[in-house]
């Protein structure tokens, strides 16, 4: 984003603030609804199956359209896709808040998740487009802060909203709060986001519809059994991952065929084989999110069901994680150019230490002081988490050609959504197995934290592998040169 004189446009930071605000809303709706579920059941008389779909349906459609949304942003312009997706998110939020029955709310959540999935890739794509050099690291630092805060403050904000508006109708304002924020973001985005150059080819020639179907079936085959596992068990949909594997193989074959014929693939698979750091970074992100995202459900269940905390008290207990992540993500964005993957390695070590300490300390202290006892370990884990997300995103996308930034960001976040679904399913299952043992809720927390630590340590191994694969003193300008010369260009 440059001015006519060639200097960076001063509006780029304000534009980033607008896009991150919209992104914050879309990611917040992943976790904030969990706190509102009792209110929804009271207000609408929703069934347990309906409640499960209100939560999992959003995550499902969110993950399904990320890559397609990124590709559309690359093809038609990220500003245009941002405005379309933001409008859809505001409208579906209003529809969800105005729901008169369970079915209407479930449909609204499915559509809302789809709008969020179209909106989210535009954030990383716009950062790639608007920023370069050290500024890009700082921009991704702000993005990492947004991701960390949206995940951690959701329960707190949900508890506050329910407390203000009451149990019967408070859940509606969990959705209605998106409307004024979204409208303001839309107006500002119209003024601040750069317009894309006029297209010289038809939109149809830029979209790979066969690839959309194959990738959609592959992602659906993985996500659907995971989001339904708590209600239906692991065995009912055992066949879907097999279908997903077949569709994934067919998708790779088809995308290579499209590239050989000179077409426009949905996701150029050379991103994973010829773009330095992309495949390893995507794997680190997916595995880390499996360990990181699943802990929030465990904490909510442990503190509310196990210790009798209110939703607001439960949310406040995990606030130190959000504070630590917000501080470190900002710092990490400034340091990633100097420390590179070592920064991710340090962050993962801190997460392991923090979550491990929670698993040891939490079950040993009285319920009345548990929140205070785990505050420091959660602060350490959060500080480490902020040093993982933004640097990993920067390092994963730094060699991606700008014209593919949207789809690359969408693919990266699809892996994170799949990792989240796996983590939630695994940690929830381990937590309940622990409860059913003689140790009760204390054993459940201990086992779940141990499982989370194991997943984060797997991401740690991948980070070590990436460091060993690259020369220790490799300057970032060499990787930028590699990007300029990459065949994907």
Coordinates of C-alpha atoms in Angstrom, one line a residue:
X1 CA 0.0 0.0 0.0
X2 CA 2.0 3.0 -1.3
X3 CA 1.3 6.6 -2.1
X4 CA 1.9 8.2 -5.4
X5 CA 5.4 9.2 -4.3
X6 CA 6.2 5.5 -3.7
X7 CA 6.3 6.0 0.1
X8 CA 4.2 3.7 2.4
X9 CA 0.7 5.1 2.8
X10 CA 0.2 6.2 6.4
X11 CA -3.3 4.7 6.3
X12 CA -1.9 1.1 6.4
X13 CA -1.9 0.9 10.2
X14 CA -5.4 2.3 10.5
X15 CA -6.5 -0.2 7.8
X16 CA -4.9 -3.0 9.8
X17 CA -6.7 -1.9 12.9
X18 CA -10.0 -2.1 11.0
X19 CA -9.4 -5.6 9.6
X20 CA -8.2 -7.0 12.9
X21 CA -11.3 -5.6 14.6
X22 CA -13.4 -7.6 12.2
X23 CA -11.2 -10.6 12.5
X24 CA -11.5 -10.4 16.3
X25 CA -15.3 -10.6 16.1
X26 CA -15.2 -13.6 13.9
X27 CA -12.7 -15.5 16.1
X28 CA -14.4 -14.4 19.3
X29 CA -17.6 -16.1 18.2
X30 CA -15.8 -19.4 18.3
X31 CA -15.6 -19.3 22.1
X32 CA -18.0 -16.7 23.4
X33 CA -21.1 -18.8 22.7
X34 CA -19.9 -21.6 25.1
X35 CA -20.8 -19.3 28.0
X36 CA -24.2 -18.5 26.6
X37 CA -25.4 -22.1 26.1
X38 CA -27.3 -22.3 29.4
X39 CA -29.0 -19.0 28.5
X40 CA -29.8 -20.3 25.0
X41 CA -31.4 -23.4 26.4
X42 CA -33.4 -21.4 28.9
X43 CA -34.5 -18.8 26.3
X44 CA -35.3 -21.1 23.4
X45 CA -35.8 -24.5 25.1
X46 CA -33.0 -25.8 22.9
X47 CA -32.2 -29.6 23.0
X48 CA -28.8 -31.0 23.7
X49 CA -28.3 -31.9 20.0
X50 CA -29.3 -28.4 19.0
X51 CA -26.8 -26.9 21.5
X52 CA -24.1 -29.1 20.0
X53 CA -24.8 -27.8 16.5
X54 CA -24.9 -24.2 17.7
X55 CA -21.3 -24.6 18.8
X56 CA -19.9 -27.1 16.3
X57 CA -21.8 -25.9 13.3
X58 CA -20.0 -22.5 13.4
X59 CA -16.6 -24.2 13.6
X60 CA -17.5 -26.6 10.8
X61 CA -18.5 -24.1 8.2
X62 CA -15.7 -21.8 9.3
X63 CA -13.1 -24.4 8.5
X64 CA -14.8 -25.5 5.3
X65 CA -14.5 -22.2 3.4
X66 CA -11.2 -20.8 4.6
X67 CA -9.2 -21.8 1.5
X68 CA -12.0 -20.9 -0.9
X69 CA -12.3 -17.5 0.8
X70 CA -8.6 -16.9 0.5
X71 CA -8.7 -17.8 -3.2
X72 CA -11.6 -15.5 -3.8
X73 CA -9.7 -12.7 -2.1
X74 CA -6.7 -13.4 -4.4
X75 CA -8.9 -13.5 -7.5
X76 CA -11.4 -10.6 -7.0
X77 CA -9.5 -8.4 -4.5
X78 CA -9.2 -8.6 -0.8
X79 CA -11.0 -5.3 -0.1
X80 CA -14.0 -6.5 -2.0
X81 CA -14.1 -9.9 -0.3
X82 CA -13.5 -8.3 3.0
X83 CA -16.5 -6.0 2.6
X84 CA -18.7 -8.8 1.3
X85 CA -17.8 -11.2 4.0
X86 CA -18.1 -8.6 6.8
X87 CA -21.6 -7.6 5.5
X88 CA -22.6 -11.3 5.6
X89 CA -21.2 -11.7 9.1
X90 CA -23.1 -8.7 10.4
X91 CA -26.4 -9.9 8.8
X92 CA -26.0 -13.5 10.1
X93 CA -25.2 -12.2 13.6
X94 CA -28.4 -10.2 13.5
X95 CA -30.3 -13.4 12.3
X96 CA -28.8 -15.4 15.1
X97 CA -29.7 -12.8 17.8
X98 CA -33.2 -12.6 16.5
X99 CA -33.8 -16.4 16.3
X100 CA -37.2 -17.5 17.5
X101 CA -36.4 -21.2 17.6
X102 CA -33.6 -23.7 17.7
X103 CA -33.6 -24.5 14.0
X104 CA -33.4 -20.8 13.0
X105 CA -30.4 -20.3 15.4
X106 CA -28.6 -23.4 14.1
X107 CA -29.0 -22.2 10.4
X108 CA -27.9 -18.7 11.4
X109 CA -24.7 -20.1 13.1
X110 CA -23.9 -22.2 10.0
X111 CA -24.2 -19.2 7.8
X112 CA -22.3 -17.0 10.3
X113 CA -19.4 -19.5 10.3
X114 CA -19.3 -19.5 6.6
X115 CA -19.1 -15.7 6.6
X116 CA -16.3 -15.8 9.2
X117 CA -14.4 -18.3 7.1
X118 CA -14.6 -16.0 4.1
X119 CA -13.5 -13.0 6.2
X120 CA -10.6 -14.4 8.2
X121 CA -8.1 -15.1 5.3
X122 CA -8.4 -11.6 4.1
X123 CA -6.6 -10.5 7.3
X124 CA -3.4 -12.4 6.6
X125 CA -3.7 -11.6 2.9
X126 CA -4.0 -7.9 3.5
X127 CA -1.0 -7.9 5.9
X128 CA 1.1 -9.5 3.1
X129 CA -0.1 -6.9 0.7
X130 CA 0.2 -3.8 2.9
X131 CA 3.4 -4.4 4.8
X132 CA 6.9 -5.6 4.1
X133 CA 10.2 -6.0 5.9
X134 CA 10.2 -5.5 9.7
X135 CA 6.8 -3.8 9.5
X136 CA 5.2 -7.1 8.4
X137 CA 6.5 -8.8 11.5
X138 CA 4.9 -6.1 13.7
X139 CA 1.7 -6.4 11.8
X140 CA 1.6 -10.2 12.3
X141 CA 2.4 -9.5 15.9
X142 CA -0.8 -7.5 16.1
X143 CA -2.6 -10.4 14.3
X144 CA -1.2 -12.9 16.8
X145 CA -2.4 -10.7 19.7
X146 CA -5.9 -10.7 18.1
X147 CA -6.0 -14.5 17.8
X148 CA -4.8 -15.0 21.4
X149 CA -7.1 -12.4 22.9
X150 CA -10.2 -13.5 21.0
X151 CA -9.7 -17.1 22.3
X152 CA -9.1 -16.1 25.9
X153 CA -11.5 -13.2 26.5
X154 CA -14.5 -14.9 24.9
X155 CA -15.6 -16.6 28.1
X156 CA -15.1 -13.3 30.1
X157 CA -17.0 -11.1 27.7
X158 CA -19.8 -13.7 27.3
X159 CA -20.1 -13.8 31.1
X160 CA -20.3 -10.0 31.3
X161 CA -22.9 -9.8 28.6
X162 CA -25.1 -12.5 30.1
X163 CA -24.8 -10.8 33.5
X164 CA -25.9 -7.4 32.1
X165 CA -28.8 -8.6 30.0
X166 CA -30.0 -11.5 32.1
X167 CA -30.1 -15.3 31.5
X168 CA -33.3 -15.3 29.4
X169 CA -32.3 -12.8 26.7
X170 CA -28.6 -12.2 27.4
X171 CA -27.5 -14.8 24.8
X172 CA -29.1 -12.6 22.0
X173 CA -26.7 -9.7 22.8
X174 CA -23.8 -12.1 22.4
X175 CA -24.7 -11.9 18.7
X176 CA -26.2 -8.4 18.6
X177 CA -22.9 -6.8 19.9
X178 CA -21.4 -7.7 16.5
X179 CA -23.7 -5.4 14.6
X180 CA -22.6 -1.9 15.6
X181 CA -18.9 -3.0 15.6
X182 CA -19.3 -4.6 12.2
X183 CA -21.1 -1.6 10.7
X184 CA -18.4 0.8 11.9
X185 CA -15.7 -1.5 10.6
X186 CA -17.5 -1.6 7.2
X187 CA -17.6 2.2 6.9
X188 CA -13.9 2.6 7.8
X189 CA -12.9 -0.3 5.5
X190 CA -14.5 1.5 2.6
X191 CA -12.3 4.5 3.2
X192 CA -9.0 2.8 4.2
X193 CA -8.6 -0.5 2.3
X194 CA -6.8 -0.3 -1.0
X195 CA -8.8 -1.1 -4.1
X196 CA -7.6 -4.0 -6.2
X197 CA -6.5 -3.5 -9.9
X198 CA -9.2 -4.1 -12.4
X199 CA -9.4 -7.8 -13.5
X200 CA -8.3 -8.6 -17.0
X201 CA -9.7 -12.1 -17.0
X202 CA -13.1 -13.6 -16.1
X203 CA -13.8 -14.6 -12.6
X204 CA -14.9 -18.1 -13.7
X205 CA -11.4 -18.7 -15.3
X206 CA -9.8 -17.9 -11.9
X207 CA -11.9 -20.3 -9.8
X208 CA -11.3 -24.0 -9.6
X209 CA -14.7 -25.5 -8.9
X210 CA -13.6 -29.1 -9.0
X211 CA -10.8 -28.3 -6.5
X212 CA -13.4 -26.5 -4.2
X213 CA -15.6 -29.6 -4.1
X214 CA -12.7 -32.1 -3.5
X215 CA -11.1 -30.0 -0.8
X216 CA -14.4 -29.3 0.8
X217 CA -15.2 -33.0 1.0
X218 CA -11.7 -33.7 2.4
X219 CA -12.0 -31.1 5.1
X220 CA -15.6 -32.1 5.9
X221 CA -14.6 -35.7 6.3
X222 CA -12.1 -34.7 8.9
X223 CA -13.9 -31.9 10.8
X224 CA -17.4 -33.4 10.9
X225 CA -16.6 -36.5 12.9
X226 CA -14.4 -34.4 15.2
X227 CA -17.1 -31.8 16.0
X228 CA -19.7 -34.6 16.5
X229 CA -17.5 -36.9 18.5
X230 CA -18.6 -35.7 21.9
X231 CA -22.3 -36.5 21.1
X232 CA -22.0 -39.4 18.6
X233 CA -18.8 -41.0 19.8
X234 CA -15.8 -41.9 17.7
X235 CA -17.2 -45.0 16.0
X236 CA -20.4 -43.7 14.4
X237 CA -18.6 -41.8 11.6
X238 CA -15.5 -43.9 11.3
X239 CA -15.8 -44.1 7.5
X240 CA -15.7 -40.3 6.9
X241 CA -11.9 -39.9 7.5
X242 CA -11.4 -42.7 4.8
X243 CA -13.5 -40.7 2.4
X244 CA -11.5 -37.6 3.4
X245 CA -8.2 -39.3 2.6
X246 CA -9.4 -40.4 -0.9
X247 CA -10.7 -36.8 -1.6
X248 CA -7.4 -35.3 -0.4
X249 CA -5.4 -37.6 -2.8
X250 CA -7.8 -36.7 -5.6
X251 CA -7.5 -33.0 -4.8
X252 CA -3.7 -33.1 -4.9
X253 CA -3.8 -34.9 -8.3
X254 CA -6.3 -32.5 -9.7
X255 CA -4.4 -29.4 -8.6
X256 CA -1.2 -30.6 -10.1
X257 CA -3.2 -31.3 -13.3
X258 CA -4.6 -27.8 -13.3
X259 CA -1.1 -26.3 -12.9
X260 CA 0.4 -28.5 -15.7
X261 CA -2.4 -27.2 -18.0
X262 CA -1.7 -23.6 -17.1
X263 CA -4.9 -23.1 -15.2
X264 CA -5.6 -21.3 -11.9
X265 CA -5.6 -23.9 -9.1
X266 CA -7.6 -23.4 -5.9
X267 CA -4.5 -24.2 -3.9
X268 CA -1.2 -24.6 -5.7
X269 CA 0.3 -27.6 -3.9
X270 CA 3.8 -26.3 -4.7
X271 CA 3.3 -24.0 -1.7
X272 CA 4.1 -27.1 0.4
X273 CA 7.0 -28.4 -1.6
X274 CA 8.7 -25.3 -3.1
X275 CA 8.0 -22.5 -0.6
X276 CA 10.7 -22.3 2.1
X277 CA 9.2 -22.9 5.6
X278 CA 5.6 -23.1 4.6
X279 CA 5.0 -26.8 5.1
X280 CA 6.8 -26.9 8.4
X281 CA 5.2 -23.7 9.7
X282 CA 1.7 -25.0 8.7
X283 CA 2.4 -28.3 10.6
X284 CA 3.6 -26.4 13.7
X285 CA 0.5 -24.2 13.7
X286 CA -1.9 -27.2 13.3
X287 CA -0.2 -29.2 16.1
X288 CA 0.1 -26.2 18.4
X289 CA -3.5 -25.3 18.0
X290 CA -4.5 -28.9 18.9
X291 CA -2.8 -28.5 22.3
X292 CA -3.7 -24.8 22.8
X293 CA -7.3 -24.5 21.7
X294 CA -8.6 -27.6 23.6
X295 CA -7.6 -26.3 27.0
X296 CA -10.4 -23.7 27.1
X297 CA -13.2 -26.2 27.1
X298 CA -11.3 -28.2 29.8
X299 CA -10.9 -25.1 31.9
X300 CA -14.6 -24.2 31.6
X301 CA -15.7 -27.7 32.6
X302 CA -13.2 -28.0 35.4
X303 CA -13.9 -24.6 37.0
X304 CA -17.7 -24.4 36.5
X305 CA -18.7 -28.1 37.0
X306 CA -15.8 -29.3 39.1
X307 CA -15.3 -26.3 41.4
X308 CA -18.6 -24.5 41.1
X309 CA -17.3 -21.2 39.7
X310 CA -19.7 -19.0 37.8
X311 CA -19.1 -18.5 34.0
X312 CA -17.7 -15.0 34.7
X313 CA -15.4 -16.3 37.5
X314 CA -14.2 -19.1 35.2
X315 CA -13.4 -16.6 32.5
X316 CA -11.5 -14.4 34.9
X317 CA -9.4 -17.2 36.0
X318 CA -7.9 -17.7 32.5
X319 CA -7.4 -13.9 32.0
X320 CA -3.7 -14.1 32.9
X321 CA -3.2 -16.2 29.8
X322 CA -4.7 -13.5 27.6
X323 CA -2.7 -10.8 29.3
X324 CA 0.6 -12.7 28.8
X325 CA -0.3 -13.5 25.2
X326 CA -1.2 -9.9 24.3
X327 CA 2.1 -8.6 25.7
X328 CA 4.4 -11.2 24.2
X329 CA 2.7 -11.2 20.8
X330 CA 3.5 -7.5 20.3
X331 CA 7.1 -8.0 21.4
X332 CA 7.5 -11.1 19.3
X333 CA 6.4 -9.2 16.2
X334 CA 9.3 -6.9 16.7
X335 CA 11.8 -9.6 17.4
X336 CA 10.9 -12.2 14.8
X337 CA 13.2 -10.6 12.2
X338 CA 16.2 -11.0 14.6
X339 CA 15.5 -14.4 16.2
X340 CA 13.4 -16.2 13.6
X341 CA 12.3 -19.7 14.5
X342 CA 14.2 -19.6 17.8
X343 CA 11.4 -17.3 19.1
X344 CA 8.8 -20.0 18.4
X345 CA 11.0 -22.5 20.1
X346 CA 11.2 -20.3 23.3
X347 CA 7.5 -19.7 23.2
X348 CA 6.6 -23.4 23.0
X349 CA 8.9 -24.2 25.9
X350 CA 7.1 -21.6 28.0
X351 CA 3.7 -23.1 27.1
X352 CA 4.9 -26.5 28.1
X353 CA 6.2 -25.2 31.5
X354 CA 3.0 -23.2 32.1
X355 CA 0.5 -25.9 31.2
X356 CA 2.5 -28.5 33.0
X357 CA 2.5 -26.4 36.2
X358 CA -1.3 -25.9 35.9
X359 CA -1.7 -29.7 35.7
X360 CA 0.4 -30.2 38.8
X361 CA -0.8 -27.3 41.0
X362 CA -4.5 -27.1 40.1
X363 CA -5.5 -30.5 41.6
X364 CA -3.5 -30.0 44.8
X365 CA -5.0 -26.8 46.2
X366 CA -8.4 -25.9 47.6
X367 CA -11.1 -24.9 45.2
X368 CA -11.4 -21.4 46.8
X369 CA -7.7 -20.5 45.9
X370 CA -7.3 -22.5 42.7
X371 CA -7.8 -19.4 40.5
X372 CA -5.0 -17.6 42.4
X373 CA -2.7 -20.6 42.4
X374 CA -2.8 -21.1 38.6
X375 CA -2.6 -17.4 37.7
X376 CA 1.2 -17.4 37.4
X377 CA 1.5 -20.6 35.4
X378 CA -1.3 -19.4 33.0
X379 CA 0.6 -16.1 32.7
X380 CA 3.8 -18.0 31.7
X381 CA 1.8 -20.2 29.3
X382 CA 0.1 -17.1 27.7
X383 CA 3.4 -15.3 27.4
X384 CA 4.8 -18.3 25.5
X385 CA 1.7 -18.6 23.4
X386 CA 2.0 -15.1 22.2
X387 CA 5.5 -15.9 21.0
X388 CA 4.2 -18.9 19.0
X389 CA 1.3 -17.7 16.9
X390 CA 2.5 -14.4 15.4
X391 CA 6.1 -15.4 14.7
X392 CA 5.0 -18.7 13.2
X393 CA 2.5 -17.0 10.9
X394 CA 5.2 -14.5 9.8
X395 CA 7.8 -17.2 9.2
X396 CA 5.3 -19.5 7.4
X397 CA 4.0 -16.8 5.0
X398 CA 7.2 -14.8 4.5
X399 CA 8.2 -16.6 1.3
X400 CA 4.7 -16.8 -0.2
X401 CA 4.1 -14.7 -3.3
X402 CA 1.8 -11.8 -2.5
X403 CA -0.6 -12.9 -5.3
X404 CA -1.2 -16.1 -3.3
X405 CA -1.2 -14.6 0.1
X406 CA -5.0 -15.1 0.6
X407 CA -5.1 -18.8 -0.3
X408 CA -1.9 -19.5 1.6
X409 CA -3.3 -17.8 4.7
X410 CA -6.5 -19.7 4.3
X411 CA -4.7 -23.0 4.0
X412 CA -2.6 -22.2 7.1
X413 CA -5.8 -21.4 9.1
X414 CA -7.6 -24.5 7.8
X415 CA -4.8 -26.5 9.4
X416 CA -5.3 -24.6 12.6
X417 CA -9.1 -25.2 12.6
X418 CA -8.5 -28.9 12.1
X419 CA -5.9 -28.9 14.9
X420 CA -8.4 -27.1 17.1
X421 CA -11.1 -29.7 16.4
X422 CA -8.7 -32.5 17.1
X423 CA -7.5 -30.9 20.3
X424 CA -11.0 -30.2 21.6
X425 CA -12.1 -33.7 20.9
X426 CA -9.0 -35.4 22.4
X427 CA -8.7 -33.2 25.5
X428 CA -12.4 -33.4 26.3
X429 CA -12.3 -37.2 26.0
X430 CA -9.2 -37.4 28.2
X431 CA -10.8 -35.1 30.7
X432 CA -13.9 -37.2 30.9
X433 CA -11.9 -40.4 31.2
X434 CA -10.0 -38.8 34.1
X435 CA -13.3 -37.8 35.8
X436 CA -14.6 -41.3 35.5
X437 CA -11.5 -42.6 37.2
X438 CA -11.2 -42.6 41.0
X439 CA -9.4 -39.2 40.8
X440 CA -12.5 -37.3 39.7
X441 CA -12.2 -33.7 38.3
X442 CA -8.7 -33.3 39.6
X443 CA -7.5 -36.4 37.6
X444 CA -9.4 -35.1 34.6
X445 CA -7.5 -31.8 34.7
X446 CA -4.2 -33.5 35.3
X447 CA -4.6 -35.9 32.4
X448 CA -5.9 -33.2 30.0
X449 CA -3.0 -30.9 30.8
X450 CA -0.6 -33.7 30.3
X451 CA -2.2 -34.4 26.9
X452 CA -2.0 -30.7 26.0
X453 CA 1.7 -30.6 26.9
X454 CA 2.4 -33.7 24.8
X455 CA 0.8 -32.0 21.7
X456 CA 2.7 -28.8 22.3
X457 CA 6.0 -30.8 22.6
X458 CA 5.2 -32.3 19.2
X459 CA 5.1 -28.8 17.8
X460 CA 8.4 -28.2 19.7
X461 CA 10.0 -31.1 17.9
X462 CA 8.8 -29.7 14.5
X463 CA 10.3 -26.3 15.4
X464 CA 13.6 -27.9 16.3
X465 CA 13.6 -29.7 13.0
X466 CA 13.0 -26.4 11.1
X467 CA 15.9 -24.7 12.9
X468 CA 18.2 -27.6 12.2
X469 CA 17.2 -27.6 8.5
X470 CA 18.0 -23.9 8.1
X471 CA 21.5 -22.5 8.6
X472 CA 21.7 -20.8 12.0
X473 CA 22.8 -17.5 10.6
X474 CA 20.7 -17.4 7.5
X475 CA 19.8 -13.8 6.9
X476 CA 16.2 -13.0 6.2
X477 CA 17.1 -11.2 3.0
X478 CA 18.3 -14.6 1.5
X479 CA 14.8 -16.0 2.1
X480 CA 13.2 -12.8 0.5
X481 CA 15.5 -13.4 -2.5
X482 CA 14.3 -17.0 -2.6
X483 CA 10.7 -15.8 -2.6
X484 CA 11.4 -13.4 -5.5
X485 CA 12.9 -16.2 -7.6
X486 CA 10.4 -18.9 -6.6
X487 CA 8.8 -20.7 -9.5
X488 CA 5.4 -19.9 -7.9
X489 CA 5.8 -16.4 -9.1

